CSV table of C-alpha atoms and ligand atoms in Angstrom, one decimal:
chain,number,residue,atom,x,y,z
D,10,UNK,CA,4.6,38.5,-18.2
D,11,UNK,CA,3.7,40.2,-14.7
D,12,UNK,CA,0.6,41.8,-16.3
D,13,UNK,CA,-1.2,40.3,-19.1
D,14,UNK,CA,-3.7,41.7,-21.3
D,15,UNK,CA,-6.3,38.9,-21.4
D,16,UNK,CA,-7.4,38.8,-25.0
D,17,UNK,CA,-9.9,36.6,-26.2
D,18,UNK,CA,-9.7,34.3,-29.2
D,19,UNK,CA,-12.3,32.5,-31.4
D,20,UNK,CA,-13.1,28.9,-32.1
D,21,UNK,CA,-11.6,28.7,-35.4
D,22,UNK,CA,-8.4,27.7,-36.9
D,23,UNK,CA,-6.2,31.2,-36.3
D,24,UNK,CA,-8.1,31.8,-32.4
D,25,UNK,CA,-6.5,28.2,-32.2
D,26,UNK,CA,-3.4,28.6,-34.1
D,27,UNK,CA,-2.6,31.8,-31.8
D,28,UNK,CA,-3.4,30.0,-28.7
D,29,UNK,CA,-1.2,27.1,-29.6
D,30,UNK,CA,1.5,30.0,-30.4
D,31,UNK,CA,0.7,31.7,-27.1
D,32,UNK,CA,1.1,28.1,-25.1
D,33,UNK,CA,4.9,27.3,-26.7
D,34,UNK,CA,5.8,30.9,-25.8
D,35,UNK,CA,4.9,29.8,-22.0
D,36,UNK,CA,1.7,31.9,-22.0
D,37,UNK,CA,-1.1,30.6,-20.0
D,38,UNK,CA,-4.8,30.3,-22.3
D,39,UNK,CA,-7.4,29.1,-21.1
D,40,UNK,CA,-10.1,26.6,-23.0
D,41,UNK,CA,-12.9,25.2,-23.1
D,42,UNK,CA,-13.4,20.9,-22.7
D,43,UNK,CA,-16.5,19.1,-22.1
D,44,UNK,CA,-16.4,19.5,-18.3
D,45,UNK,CA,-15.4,23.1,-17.9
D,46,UNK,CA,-13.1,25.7,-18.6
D,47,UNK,CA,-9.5,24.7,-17.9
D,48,UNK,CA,-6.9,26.9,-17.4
D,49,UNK,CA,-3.6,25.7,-19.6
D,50,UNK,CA,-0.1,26.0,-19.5
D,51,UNK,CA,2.6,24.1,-21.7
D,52,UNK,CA,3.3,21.2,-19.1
D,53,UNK,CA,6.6,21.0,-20.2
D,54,UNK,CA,7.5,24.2,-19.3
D,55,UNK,CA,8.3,24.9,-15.7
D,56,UNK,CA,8.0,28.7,-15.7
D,57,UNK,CA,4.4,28.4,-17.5
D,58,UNK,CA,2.8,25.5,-14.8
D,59,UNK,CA,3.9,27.6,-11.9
D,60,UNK,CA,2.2,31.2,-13.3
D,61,UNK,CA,-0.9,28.6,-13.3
D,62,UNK,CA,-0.9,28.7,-9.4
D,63,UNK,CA,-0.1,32.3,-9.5
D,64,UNK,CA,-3.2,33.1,-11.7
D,65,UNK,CA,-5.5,31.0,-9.7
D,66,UNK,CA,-4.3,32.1,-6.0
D,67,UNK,CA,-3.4,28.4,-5.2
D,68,UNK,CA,-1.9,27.8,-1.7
D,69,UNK,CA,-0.9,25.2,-2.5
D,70,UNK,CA,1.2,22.9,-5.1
D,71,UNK,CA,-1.8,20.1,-5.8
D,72,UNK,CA,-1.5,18.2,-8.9
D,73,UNK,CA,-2.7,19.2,-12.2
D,74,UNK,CA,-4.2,16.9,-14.9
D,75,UNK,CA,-2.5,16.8,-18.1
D,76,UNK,CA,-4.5,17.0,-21.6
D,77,UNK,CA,-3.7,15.5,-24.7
D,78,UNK,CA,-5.0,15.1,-28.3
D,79,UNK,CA,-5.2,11.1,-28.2
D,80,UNK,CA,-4.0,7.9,-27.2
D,81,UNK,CA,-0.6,7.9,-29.5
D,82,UNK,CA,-0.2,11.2,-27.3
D,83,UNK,CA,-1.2,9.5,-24.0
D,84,UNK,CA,1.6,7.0,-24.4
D,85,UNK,CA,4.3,9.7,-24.2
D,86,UNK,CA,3.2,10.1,-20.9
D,87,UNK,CA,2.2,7.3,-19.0
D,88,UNK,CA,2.2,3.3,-18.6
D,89,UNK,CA,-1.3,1.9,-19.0
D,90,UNK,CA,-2.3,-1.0,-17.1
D,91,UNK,CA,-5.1,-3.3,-18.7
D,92,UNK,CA,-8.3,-1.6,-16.9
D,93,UNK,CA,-6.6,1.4,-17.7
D,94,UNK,CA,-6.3,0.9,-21.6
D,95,UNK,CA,-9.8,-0.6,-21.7
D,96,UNK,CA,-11.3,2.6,-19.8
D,97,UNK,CA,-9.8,4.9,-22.4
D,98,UNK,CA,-11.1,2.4,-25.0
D,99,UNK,CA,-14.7,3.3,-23.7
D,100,UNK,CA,-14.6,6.6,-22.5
D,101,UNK,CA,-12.2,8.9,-24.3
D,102,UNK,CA,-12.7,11.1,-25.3
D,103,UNK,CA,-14.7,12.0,-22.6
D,104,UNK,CA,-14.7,13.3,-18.8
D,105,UNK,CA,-12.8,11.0,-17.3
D,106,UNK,CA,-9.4,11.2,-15.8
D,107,UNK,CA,-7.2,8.4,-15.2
D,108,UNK,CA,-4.4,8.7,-12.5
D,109,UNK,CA,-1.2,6.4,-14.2
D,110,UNK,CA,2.2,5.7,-13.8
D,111,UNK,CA,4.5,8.7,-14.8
D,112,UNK,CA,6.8,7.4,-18.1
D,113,UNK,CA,10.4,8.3,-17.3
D,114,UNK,CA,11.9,10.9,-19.0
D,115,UNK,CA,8.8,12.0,-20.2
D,116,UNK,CA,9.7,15.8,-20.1
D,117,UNK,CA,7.0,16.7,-17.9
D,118,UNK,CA,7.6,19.4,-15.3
D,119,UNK,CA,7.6,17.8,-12.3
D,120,UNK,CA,5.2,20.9,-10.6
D,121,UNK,CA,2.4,19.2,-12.9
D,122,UNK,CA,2.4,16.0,-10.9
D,123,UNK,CA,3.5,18.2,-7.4
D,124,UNK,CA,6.2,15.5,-7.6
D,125,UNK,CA,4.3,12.5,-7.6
D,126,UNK,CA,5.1,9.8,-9.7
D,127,UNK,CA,1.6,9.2,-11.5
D,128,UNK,CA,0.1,11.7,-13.6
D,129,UNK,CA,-3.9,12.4,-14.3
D,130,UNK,CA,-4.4,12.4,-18.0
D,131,UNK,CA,-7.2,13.0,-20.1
D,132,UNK,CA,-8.7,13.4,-23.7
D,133,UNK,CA,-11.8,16.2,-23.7
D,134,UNK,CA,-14.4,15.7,-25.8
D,135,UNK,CA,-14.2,18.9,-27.1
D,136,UNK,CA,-13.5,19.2,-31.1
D,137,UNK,CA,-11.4,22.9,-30.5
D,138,UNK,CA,-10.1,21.6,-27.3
D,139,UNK,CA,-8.6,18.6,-29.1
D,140,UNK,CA,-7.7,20.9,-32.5
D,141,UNK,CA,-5.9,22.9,-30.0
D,142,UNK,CA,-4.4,20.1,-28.0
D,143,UNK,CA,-2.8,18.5,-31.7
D,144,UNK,CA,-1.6,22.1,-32.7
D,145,UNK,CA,0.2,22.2,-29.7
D,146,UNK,CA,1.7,18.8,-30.1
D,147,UNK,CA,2.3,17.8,-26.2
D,148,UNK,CA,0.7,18.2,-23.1
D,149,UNK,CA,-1.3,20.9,-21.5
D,150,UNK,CA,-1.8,20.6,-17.7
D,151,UNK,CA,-4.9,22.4,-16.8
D,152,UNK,CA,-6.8,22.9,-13.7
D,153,UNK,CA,-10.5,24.5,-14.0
D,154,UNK,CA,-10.0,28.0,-14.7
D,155,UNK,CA,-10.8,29.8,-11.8
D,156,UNK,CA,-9.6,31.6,-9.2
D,157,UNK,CA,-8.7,29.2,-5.9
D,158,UNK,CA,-11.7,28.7,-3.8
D,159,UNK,CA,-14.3,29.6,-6.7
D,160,UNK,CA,-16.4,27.6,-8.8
D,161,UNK,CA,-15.4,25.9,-12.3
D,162,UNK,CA,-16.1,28.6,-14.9
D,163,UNK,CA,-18.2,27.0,-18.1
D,164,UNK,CA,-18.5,29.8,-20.1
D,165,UNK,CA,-15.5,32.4,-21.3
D,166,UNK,CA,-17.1,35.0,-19.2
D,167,UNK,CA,-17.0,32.9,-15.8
D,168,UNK,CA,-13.1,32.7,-16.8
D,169,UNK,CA,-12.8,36.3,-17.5
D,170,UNK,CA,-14.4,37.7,-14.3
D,171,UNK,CA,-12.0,35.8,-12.4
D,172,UNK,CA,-8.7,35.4,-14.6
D,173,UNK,CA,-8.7,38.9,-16.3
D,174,UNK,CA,-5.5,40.5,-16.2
D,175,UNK,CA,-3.8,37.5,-14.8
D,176,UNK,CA,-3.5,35.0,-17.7
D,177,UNK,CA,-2.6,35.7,-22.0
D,178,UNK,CA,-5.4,34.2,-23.6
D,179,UNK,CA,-9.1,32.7,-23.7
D,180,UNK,CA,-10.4,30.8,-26.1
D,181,UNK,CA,-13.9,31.1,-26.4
D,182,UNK,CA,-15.8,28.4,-27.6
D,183,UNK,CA,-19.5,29.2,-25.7
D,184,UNK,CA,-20.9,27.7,-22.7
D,185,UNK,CA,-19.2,24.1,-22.0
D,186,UNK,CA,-22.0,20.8,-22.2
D,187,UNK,CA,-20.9,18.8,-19.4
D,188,UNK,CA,-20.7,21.6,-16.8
D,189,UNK,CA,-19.1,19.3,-14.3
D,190,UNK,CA,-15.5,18.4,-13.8
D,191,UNK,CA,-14.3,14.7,-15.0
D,192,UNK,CA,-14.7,11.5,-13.1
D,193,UNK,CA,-11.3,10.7,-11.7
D,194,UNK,CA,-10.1,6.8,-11.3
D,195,UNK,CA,-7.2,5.7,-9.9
D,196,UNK,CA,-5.4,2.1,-9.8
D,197,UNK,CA,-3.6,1.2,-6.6
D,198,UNK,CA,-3.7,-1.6,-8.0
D,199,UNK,CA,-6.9,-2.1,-8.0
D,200,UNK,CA,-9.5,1.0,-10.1
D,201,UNK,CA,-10.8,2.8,-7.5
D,202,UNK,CA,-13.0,6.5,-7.8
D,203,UNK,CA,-10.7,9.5,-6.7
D,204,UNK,CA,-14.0,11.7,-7.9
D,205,UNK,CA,-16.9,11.4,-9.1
D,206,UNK,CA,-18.1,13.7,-12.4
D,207,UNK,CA,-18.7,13.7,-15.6
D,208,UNK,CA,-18.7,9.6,-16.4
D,209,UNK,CA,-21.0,7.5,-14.0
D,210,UNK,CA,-19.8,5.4,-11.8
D,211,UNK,CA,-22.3,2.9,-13.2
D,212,UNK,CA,-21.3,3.0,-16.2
D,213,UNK,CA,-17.2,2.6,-15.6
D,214,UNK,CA,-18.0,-0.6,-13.4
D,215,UNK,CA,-20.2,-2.0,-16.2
D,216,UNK,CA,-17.3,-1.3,-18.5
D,217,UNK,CA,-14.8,-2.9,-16.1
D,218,UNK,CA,-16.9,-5.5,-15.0
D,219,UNK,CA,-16.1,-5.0,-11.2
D,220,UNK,CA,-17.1,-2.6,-8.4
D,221,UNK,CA,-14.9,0.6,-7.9
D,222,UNK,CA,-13.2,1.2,-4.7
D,223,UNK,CA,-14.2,4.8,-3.3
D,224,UNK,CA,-11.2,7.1,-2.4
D,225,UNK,CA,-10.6,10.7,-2.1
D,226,UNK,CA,-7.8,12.2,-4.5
D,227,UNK,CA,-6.4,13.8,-1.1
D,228,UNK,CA,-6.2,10.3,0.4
D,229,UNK,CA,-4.0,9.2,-2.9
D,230,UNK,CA,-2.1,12.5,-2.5
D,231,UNK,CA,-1.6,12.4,1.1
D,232,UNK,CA,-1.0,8.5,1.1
D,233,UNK,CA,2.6,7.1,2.5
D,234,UNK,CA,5.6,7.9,0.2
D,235,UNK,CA,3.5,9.9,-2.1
D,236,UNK,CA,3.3,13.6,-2.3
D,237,UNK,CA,4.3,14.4,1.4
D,238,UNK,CA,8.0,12.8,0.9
D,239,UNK,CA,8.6,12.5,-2.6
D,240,UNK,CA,10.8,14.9,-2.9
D,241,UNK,CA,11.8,15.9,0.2
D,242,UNK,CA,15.7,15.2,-0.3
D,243,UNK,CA,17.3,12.7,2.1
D,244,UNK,CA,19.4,15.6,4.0
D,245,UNK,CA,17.4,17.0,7.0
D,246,UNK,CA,16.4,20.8,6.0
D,247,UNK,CA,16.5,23.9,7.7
D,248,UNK,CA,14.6,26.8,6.8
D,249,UNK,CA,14.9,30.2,7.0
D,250,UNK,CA,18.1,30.0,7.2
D,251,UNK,CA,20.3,33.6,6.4
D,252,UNK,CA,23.3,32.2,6.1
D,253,UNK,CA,24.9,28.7,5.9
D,254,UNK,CA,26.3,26.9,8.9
D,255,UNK,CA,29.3,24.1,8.3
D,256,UNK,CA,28.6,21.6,6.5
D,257,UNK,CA,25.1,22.9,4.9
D,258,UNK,CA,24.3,22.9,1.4
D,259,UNK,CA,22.8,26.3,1.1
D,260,UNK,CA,19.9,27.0,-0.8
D,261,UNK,CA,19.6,30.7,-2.0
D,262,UNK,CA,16.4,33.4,-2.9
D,263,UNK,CA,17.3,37.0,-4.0
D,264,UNK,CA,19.7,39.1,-1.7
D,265,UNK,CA,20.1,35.9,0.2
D,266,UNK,CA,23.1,33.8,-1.4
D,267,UNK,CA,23.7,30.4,-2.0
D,268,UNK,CA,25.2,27.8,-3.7
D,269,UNK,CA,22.4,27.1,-5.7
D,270,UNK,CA,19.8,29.7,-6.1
D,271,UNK,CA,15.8,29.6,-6.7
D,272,UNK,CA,15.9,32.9,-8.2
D,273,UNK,CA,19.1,35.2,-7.7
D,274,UNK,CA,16.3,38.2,-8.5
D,275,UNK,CA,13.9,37.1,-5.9
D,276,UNK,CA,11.2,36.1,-8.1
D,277,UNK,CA,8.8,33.8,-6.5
D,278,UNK,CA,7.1,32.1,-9.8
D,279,UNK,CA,10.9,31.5,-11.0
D,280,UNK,CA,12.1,29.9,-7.4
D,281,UNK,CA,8.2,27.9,-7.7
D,282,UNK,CA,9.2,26.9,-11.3
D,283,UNK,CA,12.6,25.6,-9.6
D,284,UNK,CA,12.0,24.1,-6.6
D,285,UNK,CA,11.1,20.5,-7.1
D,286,UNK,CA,14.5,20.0,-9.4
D,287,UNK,CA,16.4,21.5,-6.8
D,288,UNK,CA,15.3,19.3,-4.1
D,289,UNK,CA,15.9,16.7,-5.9
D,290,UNK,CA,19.4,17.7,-7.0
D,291,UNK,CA,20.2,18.3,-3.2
D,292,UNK,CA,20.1,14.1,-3.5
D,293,UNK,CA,22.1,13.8,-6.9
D,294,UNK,CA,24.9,16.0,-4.9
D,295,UNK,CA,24.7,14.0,-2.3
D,296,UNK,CA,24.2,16.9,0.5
D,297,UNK,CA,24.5,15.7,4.2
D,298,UNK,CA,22.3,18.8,5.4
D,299,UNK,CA,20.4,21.9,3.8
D,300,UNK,CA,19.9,25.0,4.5
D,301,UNK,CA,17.1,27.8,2.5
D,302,UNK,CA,16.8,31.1,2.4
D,303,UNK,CA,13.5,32.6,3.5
D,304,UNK,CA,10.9,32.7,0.8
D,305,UNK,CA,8.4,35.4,1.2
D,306,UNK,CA,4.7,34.5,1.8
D,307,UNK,CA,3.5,36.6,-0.8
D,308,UNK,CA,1.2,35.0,-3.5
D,309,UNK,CA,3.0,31.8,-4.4
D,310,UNK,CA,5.6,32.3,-1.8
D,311,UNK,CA,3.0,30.5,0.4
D,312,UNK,CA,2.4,27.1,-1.8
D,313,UNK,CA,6.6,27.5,-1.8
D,314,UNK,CA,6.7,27.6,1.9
D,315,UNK,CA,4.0,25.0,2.4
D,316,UNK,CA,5.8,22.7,0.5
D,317,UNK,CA,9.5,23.5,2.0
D,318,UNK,CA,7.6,23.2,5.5
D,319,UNK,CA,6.8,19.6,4.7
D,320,UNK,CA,10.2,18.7,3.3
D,321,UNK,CA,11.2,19.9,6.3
D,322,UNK,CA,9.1,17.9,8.5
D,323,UNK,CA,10.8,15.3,10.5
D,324,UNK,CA,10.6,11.6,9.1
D,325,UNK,CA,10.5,8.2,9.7
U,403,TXA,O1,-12.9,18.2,-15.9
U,403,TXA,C1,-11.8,18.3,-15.4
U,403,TXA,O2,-11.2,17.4,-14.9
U,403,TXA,C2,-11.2,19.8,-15.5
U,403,TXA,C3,-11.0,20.1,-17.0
U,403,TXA,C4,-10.3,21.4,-17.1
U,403,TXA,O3,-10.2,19.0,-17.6
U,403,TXA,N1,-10.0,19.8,-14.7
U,403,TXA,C5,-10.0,19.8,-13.4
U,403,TXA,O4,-8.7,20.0,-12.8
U,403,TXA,O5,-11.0,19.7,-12.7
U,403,TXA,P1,-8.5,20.3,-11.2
U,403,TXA,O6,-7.0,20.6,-11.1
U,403,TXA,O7,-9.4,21.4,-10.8
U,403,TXA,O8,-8.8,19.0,-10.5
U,403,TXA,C6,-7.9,17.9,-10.6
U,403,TXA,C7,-8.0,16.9,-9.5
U,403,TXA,C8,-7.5,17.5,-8.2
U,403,TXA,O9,-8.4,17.2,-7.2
U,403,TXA,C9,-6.2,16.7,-8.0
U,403,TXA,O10,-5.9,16.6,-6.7
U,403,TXA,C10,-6.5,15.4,-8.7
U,403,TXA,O11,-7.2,15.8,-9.8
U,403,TXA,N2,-5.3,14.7,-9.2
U,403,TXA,C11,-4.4,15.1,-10.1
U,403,TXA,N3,-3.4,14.3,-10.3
U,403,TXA,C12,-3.6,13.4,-9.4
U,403,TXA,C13,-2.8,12.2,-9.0
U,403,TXA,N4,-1.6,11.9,-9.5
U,403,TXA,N5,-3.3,11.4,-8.0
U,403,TXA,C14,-4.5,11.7,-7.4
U,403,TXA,N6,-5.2,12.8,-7.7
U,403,TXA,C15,-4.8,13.6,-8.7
U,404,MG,MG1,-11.0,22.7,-9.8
């Protein structure tokens, strides 16, 4: 799948039967919603969510939201607090994003959530969106569908000037009406705005009945025991590394072996698809120290290193 041919695909029941086919098969489509275009991936399917930050040049791993067909779907996927169910109540479908509680064991690849342990989840109001979404049957994490650094795309050919050649599919379903991501809440514990969009702030406090707190998504991300140390493994890390000294776990790319190995072939979107199980396994084994093989900066090679670099940071 280095290469794709980008082809597009009507709004009607075989454009979304083919996309739904293209998305099991790990392909990437991208799709209309409400807000904008996102850019999908089956986000079950570790191989799939990494060639998402491939196709959009992302330096880094940031967490994706996940889309779903409806609440029944939702559930699969997260635990809702109260505020949380009655937001949905209100607003879904519609552009609004709620950050939640992972579910255990849910099946989601863990580079959707960048190994964090909530997930953003949302129902578009978007009837091919959703037709697509229940086709499909489980989540599709999707980012807007544009290249890193470049405005959300609301029409196909937005998506096309920047994704041709780099992703299977777009569905084209005309120019989106909300033309603005969705509004993101969080609850830590209390429902706070990670970002504003598509829903009014107004109107979620007048559904909740109380003021939002104001956040940044970074903060969240960034916070303590979040994203920064999830998953770095309890062993101390050293990167870089060519060979393994005694008592190192060794962690292997391409010509450079290991006992485990991100990709023996030295692919980067494989060793990206990998690399959050493996750090974790480097606990389940129980390894006293860790060493990696270098990882080439190239294209997601640098989202790899950025994230090794902060697994490798020292900790408290
Ligand atoms: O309208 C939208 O939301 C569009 C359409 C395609 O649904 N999607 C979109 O996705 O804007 P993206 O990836 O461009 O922006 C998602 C934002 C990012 O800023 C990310 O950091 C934040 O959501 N986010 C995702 N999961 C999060 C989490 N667990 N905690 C905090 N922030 C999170
Ligand atoms: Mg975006």
């Amino acid at each position: 799948m280095s290469e794709p041919n980008t082809i597009t695909l009507g709004a009607n029941p075989a454009g979304i039967e083919r996309a739904a086919d293209i998305l099991g098969d790990g392909g990437l489509v991208a799709f209309a919603t409400e807000t904008v275009y996102g850019l999908g991936a089956d986000a079950h399917n570790d191989m799939a969510v990494a060639r998402i930050f491939t196709a959009k040049g992302r330096p880094q791993f940031n967490p994706l939201i996940i889309h779903v067909s409806d609440v029944e779907m939702a559930e699969r996927y997260v635990e809702f607090t109260p505020e949380a169910r009655a937001l949905a109540s209100v607003f879904w479908p519609g552009p609004m994003t709620l950050v939640l509680p992972l579910r255990a064991g849910c099946g989601l690849s863990p580079l959707v959530t960048a190994g964090l342990t909530t997930v953003g989840i949302r129902i578009p109001a978007h009837n091919e969106a959703r037709a697509l979404l229940s086709r499909f049957g489980r989540a599709v994490a999707a980012p807007s569908a544009n290249p890193s650094g470049r405005i959300s795309p609301t029409t196909a050919a937005h998506v096309s000037d920047g994704l041709a050649g780099k992703i299977e599919a777009i569905l084209d379903c005309g120019a989106c009406d909300v033309g603005l991501e969705s509004t993101i809440i969080g609850f830590d514990p209390a429902p706070s705005l990670l970002r504003a969009g598509g829903v009014p702030r107004e109107a979620i406090e007048a559904a909740l009945g109380t003021q939002l707190a104001i956040r940044a998504s970074h903060d969240v991300i960034n916070a303590p025991g979040q994203l920064l140390s999830h998953y770095a493994p309890d062993a101390p890390i050293r990167l870089n590394a060519e060979t393994a000294h005694d008592g190192e776990v060794m962690i292997g790319f391409g010509d450079v072996e290991g006992d485990y190995m991100l990709s023996t072939s030295g692919d980067l979107v494989e060793a990206a698809a990998n690399l959050f199980q493996m750090l974790h396994k480097m606990d389940t084994i129980g390894a006293s120290r860790i060493a990696i093989a270098p990882i080439p900066m190239d294209g997601i090679g640098a989202a790899i290193n950025d994230r090794l670099t902060r697994a490798a940071a020292p900790r408290d």
